[in-house]
Amino acid sequence: MKKLHIVALIGIAASLMVILTFVGDLSTYETLASARQKEGKTVTVVTQLDHSMEDPIIYDPARNANLTTFYVVDTLGNKAKVHYYFEKPFDMEKSDRIVLKGKMQNGVFEITRKDGILMKCPSKYKDNPNATYETLTQNVN
Amino acid sequence: MNFVGEHLLPGQIGHFLVILSLVASLVAMIAYFKAATVQNLQEALSWKKLGRIAFAVDAFSITAVFAIIFYLIYNHYFEYYYVYNHSDRSLSVKFLLSSIWEGQEGSFLLWAFWHGVIGLMLMKTAKKWEAPVMTTISFAQALISTMILGIYIFDLKMGNSPFILTRQQFPDAPIFQRPDYVHHIADGNGLNQLLQNYWMVIHPPILFLGFAATIVPFAYAIAGLWKKDFGGWTKVSMPWLLFSTAVLGLGIMLGAIWAYESLSFGGYWAWDPVENASLVPWMIFVAAIHTQLVYNSTGHSLRATYVFYILAYIFIIYSTYLTRSGALQDTSVHAFVDTGTSWQIKAFLWCFVIPPVFLLIRRYKQIPAIQKEENLLSREFWMFIGSLVLFLAGIYIIGATSLPVINTIFGTSLDVGENVEFSYNRVQIFVAILIGLLTAVTQYFKYKDTAKKTFYRKIALPTIISVVIAVCISVFGAVNFVKYGAGFLAAIHLAIFASVYTVVANFSYIWIGFKGNLKVAGASISHVGFGLMLVGILISSSKQEILSMNWVNPLNFGEEAQQKGWENLTLYQGVPFDMGEYWATYTEDSTVDNGRIMYFFVELAKKDGSETFVLKPDVIKNTKGATGYSNNPDSKHYWNRDIFSYVNASDKLMSGEDTATFRKHSAKVGDTLFFMEGYIKLDSVVVNPTTSKKQFGANDTAIQANFSVYTQERKLSIKPIYYLENGQPKKINDTLFSQGLAIGIDKVIDDQTLEVSVKESSRMVPFIALKIIKFPFINVLWIGTFVMLLGFAMSMLYRIRLKK
């Protein structure tokens, strides 16, 4: 057997191992409803803030700077309460989309990792034509 | 309507120049193609001449477009949408310049600009390779020009023009009812606050220079396949390969420093898809450098070199696709969204996938390869293995990063597991071990064959030294990262050894191998730097410590403590807080720049009194229609660690008024009043109390009510005072900041009963919530980066000199 074949064999074996662990660990995109059915399993859900609530985000840093509670609604209209055990991201109110990664537990979506939420804000790293339109309309002298 | 006061001429010239650049680069491509293919020497020369002129016209046009955009931004011509959308009057010149590359159009322009500069340099230096190499570059240049074209071909949008007018973008905005609207646009939309930072001035131009420069080795490889001169370019292209890899690496690391210093992602690397997308081509280019060196010395590995080059450049374009097409918008904080041109970027990508891969497959068998195998005791064998490991590691990263793309293609809904960082780290730690060991020993092998004895004799001393150092680090360094189990910890220790070994062995090789001749030691120096980077990454990450642990909060006890939040500490102004080896006090804040930036002063005093310093993290008000703030960290730098802090919340940043009001109660001694988190008991009333708040003598009339406050987990006391001064009733309220509770005595109803008022609010006292992280030995990473780039530069200069 050629050395190159041995190397290839080891390489394939290692890659296979890596891929298997990787795949075993993957989470999936779910809706809030299907996340409820998979309670305790890590899932990713695309949501937005539930603006039907008067106060969709509750964060009281003077009491507990490490808990942000907020309410979300997914594309199918399912709603859920979310516990995020970190500070409220500064521009959360403005976000038009929040991608959550965490577990549903006792009806509450629990996020225990800082990077467990990813927000898309109209203004960050991209231009929101609507916001620009607004400023253009207001910012007149 | 006839609008007055618009400056339309520069835009028209600019738009013309964009079209000119597209046409010129197409002409250059065809002319260079002819020059590379016609047999007649005279004819080839005249084609080449035409190619040169056309490419120069293209480079000139792009530069002029750049200058015109700057002119428009500098003069605040807000009738142009790009100017309106990316700048405002308050920006200083350097930020006006960086406004150019805030948008997609400007960053494409930056890329094209560097292509132009590089192309002009190649005309001077590439000699017989000029025509085929420049064909590829002109082709890329034409594609980039289409990205800023901004025309419609039937219904298909071709690029976004930077010269579109604001009134064309929003034709129905009410402001455009007025012919003199230009005088009524008060200000532009501004530059994103996060980007108003000197790194924004430096990082994008360097990163794009790296991106642009990588086309040169790729174009050489394509030329080699095309002209069937398979091995003829591998020496002449070496300086370019080193240059592009070094600059791309520098660009990536500048991004990492920027992220670390001012973007408060909590570190320098987060395995964010955008970071990964530029790291992976870099890794493959590094692999290509090594296989190309192997080929130059032994004739092995030429096929692998071709494969690496073509894939590396495809991944460069792929990273553009990932970040600019909107494919990553659910997984990355950096990615742009689709601006209606994602079809075009996809087409761009396929243009760089199909022809090169087709060419490679067709010519693959013709690429010379040595049938005899590499010797196990040869340098080329281990260099090849190292390149392969690096390549596979890159493929793993890009595979995981591409899940959103895979989902779109196969209709799946997969996502990386909960712990994104660990899903990369647990694989890359083994890559670090392998690469570390290989980088350490490989130089000690000779090409072709090595006498075992000499090898062992030479490597013995560096090995012993490395073992000693690594054992010292492991034993005394308290690297005890048990979060992911003993296996991962063992891997960290192994990786520390491997990277120390890389540093020591390559450093020693400068004397053992090169006899101290630094001119030729570029590679060893790069490897030393790379090893130092690994050491810095391993130690700063595994020993990273969150100092602001909030163990006081009752929610943080119990078995779930580690999972539930505890990273932010709430500091009340003026109250020292116990934080590990420090007392932390939020002392004051100050606002500068018309309220745009707010600094918070946090004093950290060592408990043993040996040191006191002040951290000044700040928050900056957002621009571009976004409300709220962005936080900007501050660090105290030591030679061996950084204390890194940023503010996440403050009463000053909360919107709206404090709406809580005092509620009145009447209370006798022994009475209990309830509040949200517990109850308050009036224990006693003292006449003329001794208190630090005010001096009372025998002639005064003063009373103090002593309350006990019972919450679920503790008992506290609160003591409001009521007194008469010149016959006027006065009161001194007392506040329990930690409970957000204030109590005052309003009046004495009778000698038994007091009227007290109680207020509960979280806004009573100035406070901040901040995070403080310790990064040990982070400087080793920065120094390592510098040393590695220095090594690259030395190798490059050495090889340029060799060519002459």
mmCIF file of N, CA and C in Angstrom, chain A residues 63-123:
data_model
loop_
_atom_site.group_PDB
_atom_site.id
_atom_site.type_symbol
_atom_site.label_atom_id
_atom_site.label_comp_id
_atom_site.label_asym_id
_atom_site.label_seq_id
_atom_site.Cartn_x
_atom_site.Cartn_y
_atom_site.Cartn_z
ATOM 1 N N ARG A 63 -32.346 45.666 39.074
ATOM 2 C CA ARG A 63 -32.626 44.488 39.902
ATOM 3 C C ARG A 63 -31.827 43.290 39.426
ATOM 4 N N ASN A 64 -31.934 43.009 38.162
ATOM 5 C CA ASN A 64 -31.203 41.856 37.630
ATOM 6 C C ASN A 64 -30.753 42.186 36.211
ATOM 7 N N ALA A 65 -29.468 42.427 36.089
ATOM 8 C CA ALA A 65 -28.940 42.815 34.788
ATOM 9 C C ALA A 65 -28.770 41.610 33.883
ATOM 10 N N ASN A 66 -29.059 40.427 34.408
ATOM 11 C CA ASN A 66 -28.774 39.215 33.649
ATOM 12 C C ASN A 66 -30.008 38.452 33.234
ATOM 13 N N LEU A 67 -31.103 39.148 33.126
ATOM 14 C CA LEU A 67 -32.304 38.483 32.641
ATOM 15 C C LEU A 67 -33.096 39.453 31.774
ATOM 16 N N THR A 68 -33.293 39.077 30.551
ATOM 17 C CA THR A 68 -34.167 39.833 29.672
ATOM 18 C C THR A 68 -35.330 38.909 29.336
ATOM 19 N N THR A 69 -36.517 39.358 29.632
ATOM 20 C CA THR A 69 -37.692 38.562 29.290
ATOM 21 C C THR A 69 -38.368 39.261 28.126
ATOM 22 N N PHE A 70 -38.697 38.515 27.102
ATOM 23 C CA PHE A 70 -39.419 39.158 26.013
ATOM 24 C C PHE A 70 -40.409 38.185 25.370
ATOM 25 N N TYR A 71 -41.314 38.753 24.622
ATOM 26 C CA TYR A 71 -42.389 37.968 24.033
ATOM 27 C C TYR A 71 -42.255 38.002 22.520
ATOM 28 N N VAL A 72 -42.366 36.831 21.917
ATOM 29 C CA VAL A 72 -42.172 36.768 20.472
ATOM 30 C C VAL A 72 -43.346 36.082 19.793
ATOM 31 N N VAL A 73 -43.411 36.305 18.514
ATOM 32 C CA VAL A 73 -44.418 35.633 17.710
ATOM 33 C C VAL A 73 -43.720 35.136 16.449
ATOM 34 N N ASP A 74 -44.010 33.923 16.024
ATOM 35 C CA ASP A 74 -43.336 33.418 14.829
ATOM 36 C C ASP A 74 -44.195 33.640 13.598
ATOM 37 N N THR A 75 -43.719 33.175 12.474
ATOM 38 C CA THR A 75 -44.406 33.478 11.212
ATOM 39 C C THR A 75 -45.804 32.878 11.149
ATOM 40 N N LEU A 76 -46.046 31.809 11.944
ATOM 41 C CA LEU A 76 -47.366 31.194 11.926
ATOM 42 C C LEU A 76 -48.294 31.812 12.963
ATOM 43 N N GLY A 77 -47.780 32.787 13.692
ATOM 44 C CA GLY A 77 -48.630 33.457 14.668
ATOM 45 C C GLY A 77 -48.583 32.832 16.050
ATOM 46 N N ASN A 78 -47.741 31.805 16.249
ATOM 47 C CA ASN A 78 -47.584 31.246 17.580
ATOM 48 C C ASN A 78 -46.813 32.215 18.452
ATOM 49 N N LYS A 79 -47.152 32.240 19.725
ATOM 50 C CA LYS A 79 -46.489 33.174 20.626
ATOM 51 C C LYS A 79 -45.751 32.424 21.719
ATOM 52 N N ALA A 80 -44.736 33.071 22.266
ATOM 53 C CA ALA A 80 -44.017 32.451 23.380
ATOM 54 C C ALA A 80 -43.305 33.516 24.200
ATOM 55 N N LYS A 81 -43.043 33.142 25.443
ATOM 56 C CA LYS A 81 -42.258 33.993 26.329
ATOM 57 C C LYS A 81 -40.826 33.477 26.268
ATOM 58 N N VAL A 82 -39.882 34.383 26.276
ATOM 59 C CA VAL A 82 -38.477 33.983 26.165
ATOM 60 C C VAL A 82 -37.694 34.512 27.361
ATOM 61 N N HIS A 83 -36.878 33.658 27.930
ATOM 62 C CA HIS A 83 -35.911 34.097 28.943
ATOM 63 C C HIS A 83 -34.528 34.096 28.329
ATOM 64 N N TYR A 84 -33.919 35.251 28.358
ATOM 65 C CA TYR A 84 -32.550 35.364 27.823
ATOM 66 C C TYR A 84 -31.694 35.816 28.991
ATOM 67 N N TYR A 85 -30.720 35.010 29.381
ATOM 68 C CA TYR A 85 -30.012 35.272 30.621
ATOM 69 C C TYR A 85 -28.817 36.198 30.458
ATOM 70 N N PHE A 86 -29.026 37.231 29.682
ATOM 71 C CA PHE A 86 -27.970 38.214 29.451
ATOM 72 C C PHE A 86 -28.610 39.582 29.362
ATOM 73 N N GLU A 87 -27.782 40.598 29.181
ATOM 74 C CA GLU A 87 -28.301 41.946 29.071
ATOM 75 C C GLU A 87 -29.146 42.086 27.809
ATOM 76 N N LYS A 88 -30.056 43.022 27.847
ATOM 77 C CA LYS A 88 -30.853 43.292 26.662
ATOM 78 C C LYS A 88 -29.971 43.953 25.604
ATOM 79 N N PRO A 89 -29.918 43.398 24.413
ATOM 80 C CA PRO A 89 -29.149 44.071 23.365
ATOM 81 C C PRO A 89 -29.716 45.471 23.136
ATOM 82 N N PHE A 90 -28.831 46.415 22.869
ATOM 83 C CA PHE A 90 -29.242 47.816 22.861
ATOM 84 C C PHE A 90 -30.397 48.129 21.912
ATOM 85 N N ASP A 91 -30.372 47.554 20.749
ATOM 86 C CA ASP A 91 -31.345 47.981 19.738
ATOM 87 C C ASP A 91 -32.457 46.960 19.545
ATOM 88 N N MET A 92 -32.696 46.182 20.592
ATOM 89 C CA MET A 92 -33.668 45.102 20.466
ATOM 90 C C MET A 92 -35.061 45.600 20.075
ATOM 91 N N GLU A 93 -35.488 46.730 20.625
ATOM 92 C CA GLU A 93 -36.835 47.230 20.340
ATOM 93 C C GLU A 93 -37.024 47.443 18.851
ATOM 94 N N LYS A 94 -35.936 47.798 18.185
ATOM 95 C CA LYS A 94 -36.019 48.168 16.773
ATOM 96 C C LYS A 94 -35.954 46.975 15.828
ATOM 97 N N SER A 95 -35.650 45.810 16.390
ATOM 98 C CA SER A 95 -35.382 44.686 15.499
ATOM 99 C C SER A 95 -36.650 44.282 14.752
ATOM 100 N N ASP A 96 -36.482 43.898 13.511
ATOM 101 C CA ASP A 96 -37.662 43.430 12.793
ATOM 102 C C ASP A 96 -37.675 41.915 12.684
ATOM 103 N N ARG A 97 -36.680 41.268 13.267
ATOM 104 C CA ARG A 97 -36.572 39.827 13.153
ATOM 105 C C ARG A 97 -35.603 39.380 14.230
ATOM 106 N N ILE A 98 -35.965 38.361 14.963
ATOM 107 C CA ILE A 98 -35.063 37.839 15.980
ATOM 108 C C ILE A 98 -34.945 36.337 15.768
ATOM 109 N N VAL A 99 -33.722 35.856 15.614
ATOM 110 C CA VAL A 99 -33.510 34.421 15.472
ATOM 111 C C VAL A 99 -33.080 33.888 16.836
ATOM 112 N N LEU A 100 -33.873 32.974 17.375
ATOM 113 C CA LEU A 100 -33.601 32.448 18.710
ATOM 114 C C LEU A 100 -32.986 31.072 18.603
ATOM 115 N N LYS A 101 -32.034 30.792 19.487
ATOM 116 C CA LYS A 101 -31.506 29.433 19.563
ATOM 117 C C LYS A 101 -31.496 29.024 21.019
ATOM 118 N N GLY A 102 -32.290 28.039 21.361
ATOM 119 C CA GLY A 102 -32.380 27.623 22.754
ATOM 120 C C GLY A 102 -33.349 26.472 22.899
ATOM 121 N N LYS A 103 -33.839 26.306 24.113
ATOM 122 C CA LYS A 103 -34.715 25.165 24.397
ATOM 123 C C LYS A 103 -36.030 25.661 24.949
ATOM 124 N N MET A 104 -37.099 24.962 24.609
ATOM 125 C CA MET A 104 -38.386 25.242 25.216
ATOM 126 C C MET A 104 -38.441 24.457 26.517
ATOM 127 N N GLN A 105 -38.708 25.160 27.614
ATOM 128 C CA GLN A 105 -38.817 24.451 28.886
ATOM 129 C C GLN A 105 -40.001 24.995 29.673
ATOM 130 N N ASN A 106 -40.919 24.158 30.017
ATOM 131 C CA ASN A 106 -42.131 24.557 30.738
ATOM 132 C C ASN A 106 -42.821 25.728 30.055
ATOM 133 N N GLY A 107 -42.888 25.662 28.763
ATOM 134 C CA GLY A 107 -43.602 26.702 28.027
ATOM 135 C C GLY A 107 -42.838 27.991 27.834
ATOM 136 N N VAL A 108 -41.634 28.060 28.397
ATOM 137 C CA VAL A 108 -40.820 29.261 28.216
ATOM 138 C C VAL A 108 -39.611 28.893 27.374
ATOM 139 N N PHE A 109 -39.292 29.737 26.414
ATOM 140 C CA PHE A 109 -38.123 29.475 25.571
ATOM 141 C C PHE A 109 -36.896 29.999 26.310
ATOM 142 N N GLU A 110 -36.001 29.092 26.684
ATOM 143 C CA GLU A 110 -34.864 29.469 27.506
ATOM 144 C C GLU A 110 -33.600 29.572 26.654
ATOM 145 N N ILE A 111 -32.916 30.710 26.758
ATOM 146 C CA ILE A 111 -31.667 30.889 26.006
ATOM 147 C C ILE A 111 -30.542 31.111 26.994
ATOM 148 N N THR A 112 -29.610 30.178 27.033
ATOM 149 C CA THR A 112 -28.563 30.273 28.046
ATOM 150 C C THR A 112 -27.216 30.621 27.446
ATOM 151 N N ARG A 113 -27.176 30.900 26.162
ATOM 152 C CA ARG A 113 -25.905 31.325 25.581
ATOM 153 C C ARG A 113 -26.061 32.718 25.011
ATOM 154 N N LYS A 114 -24.995 33.477 25.171
ATOM 155 C CA LYS A 114 -25.067 34.875 24.767
ATOM 156 C C LYS A 114 -25.396 34.989 23.278
ATOM 157 N N ASP A 115 -24.813 34.119 22.449
ATOM 158 C CA ASP A 115 -25.063 34.222 21.013
ATOM 159 C C ASP A 115 -26.344 33.489 20.606
ATOM 160 N N GLY A 116 -27.175 33.192 21.586
ATOM 161 C CA GLY A 116 -28.433 32.497 21.301
ATOM 162 C C GLY A 116 -29.503 33.368 20.678
ATOM 163 N N ILE A 117 -29.282 34.692 20.617
ATOM 164 C CA ILE A 117 -30.209 35.478 19.816
ATOM 165 C C ILE A 117 -29.441 36.282 18.789
ATOM 166 N N LEU A 118 -30.037 36.370 17.639
ATOM 167 C CA LEU A 118 -29.425 37.148 16.584
ATOM 168 C C LEU A 118 -30.510 38.036 16.008
ATOM 169 N N MET A 119 -30.226 39.324 16.026
ATOM 170 C CA MET A 119 -31.271 40.247 15.587
ATOM 171 C C MET A 119 -30.931 40.837 14.244
ATOM 172 N N LYS A 120 -31.967 41.088 13.526
ATOM 173 C CA LYS A 120 -31.761 41.841 12.308
ATOM 174 C C LYS A 120 -32.425 43.179 12.541
ATOM 175 N N CYS A 121 -31.602 44.204 12.534
ATOM 176 C CA CYS A 121 -32.130 45.527 12.777
ATOM 177 C C CYS A 121 -32.085 46.282 11.472
ATOM 178 N N PRO A 122 -33.049 47.129 11.268
ATOM 179 C CA PRO A 122 -33.106 47.850 10.004
ATOM 180 C C PRO A 122 -31.849 48.676 9.767
ATOM 181 N N SER A 123 -31.138 49.009 10.830
ATOM 182 C CA SER A 123 -30.103 50.013 10.637
ATOM 183 C C SER A 123 -28.707 49.459 10.693
#
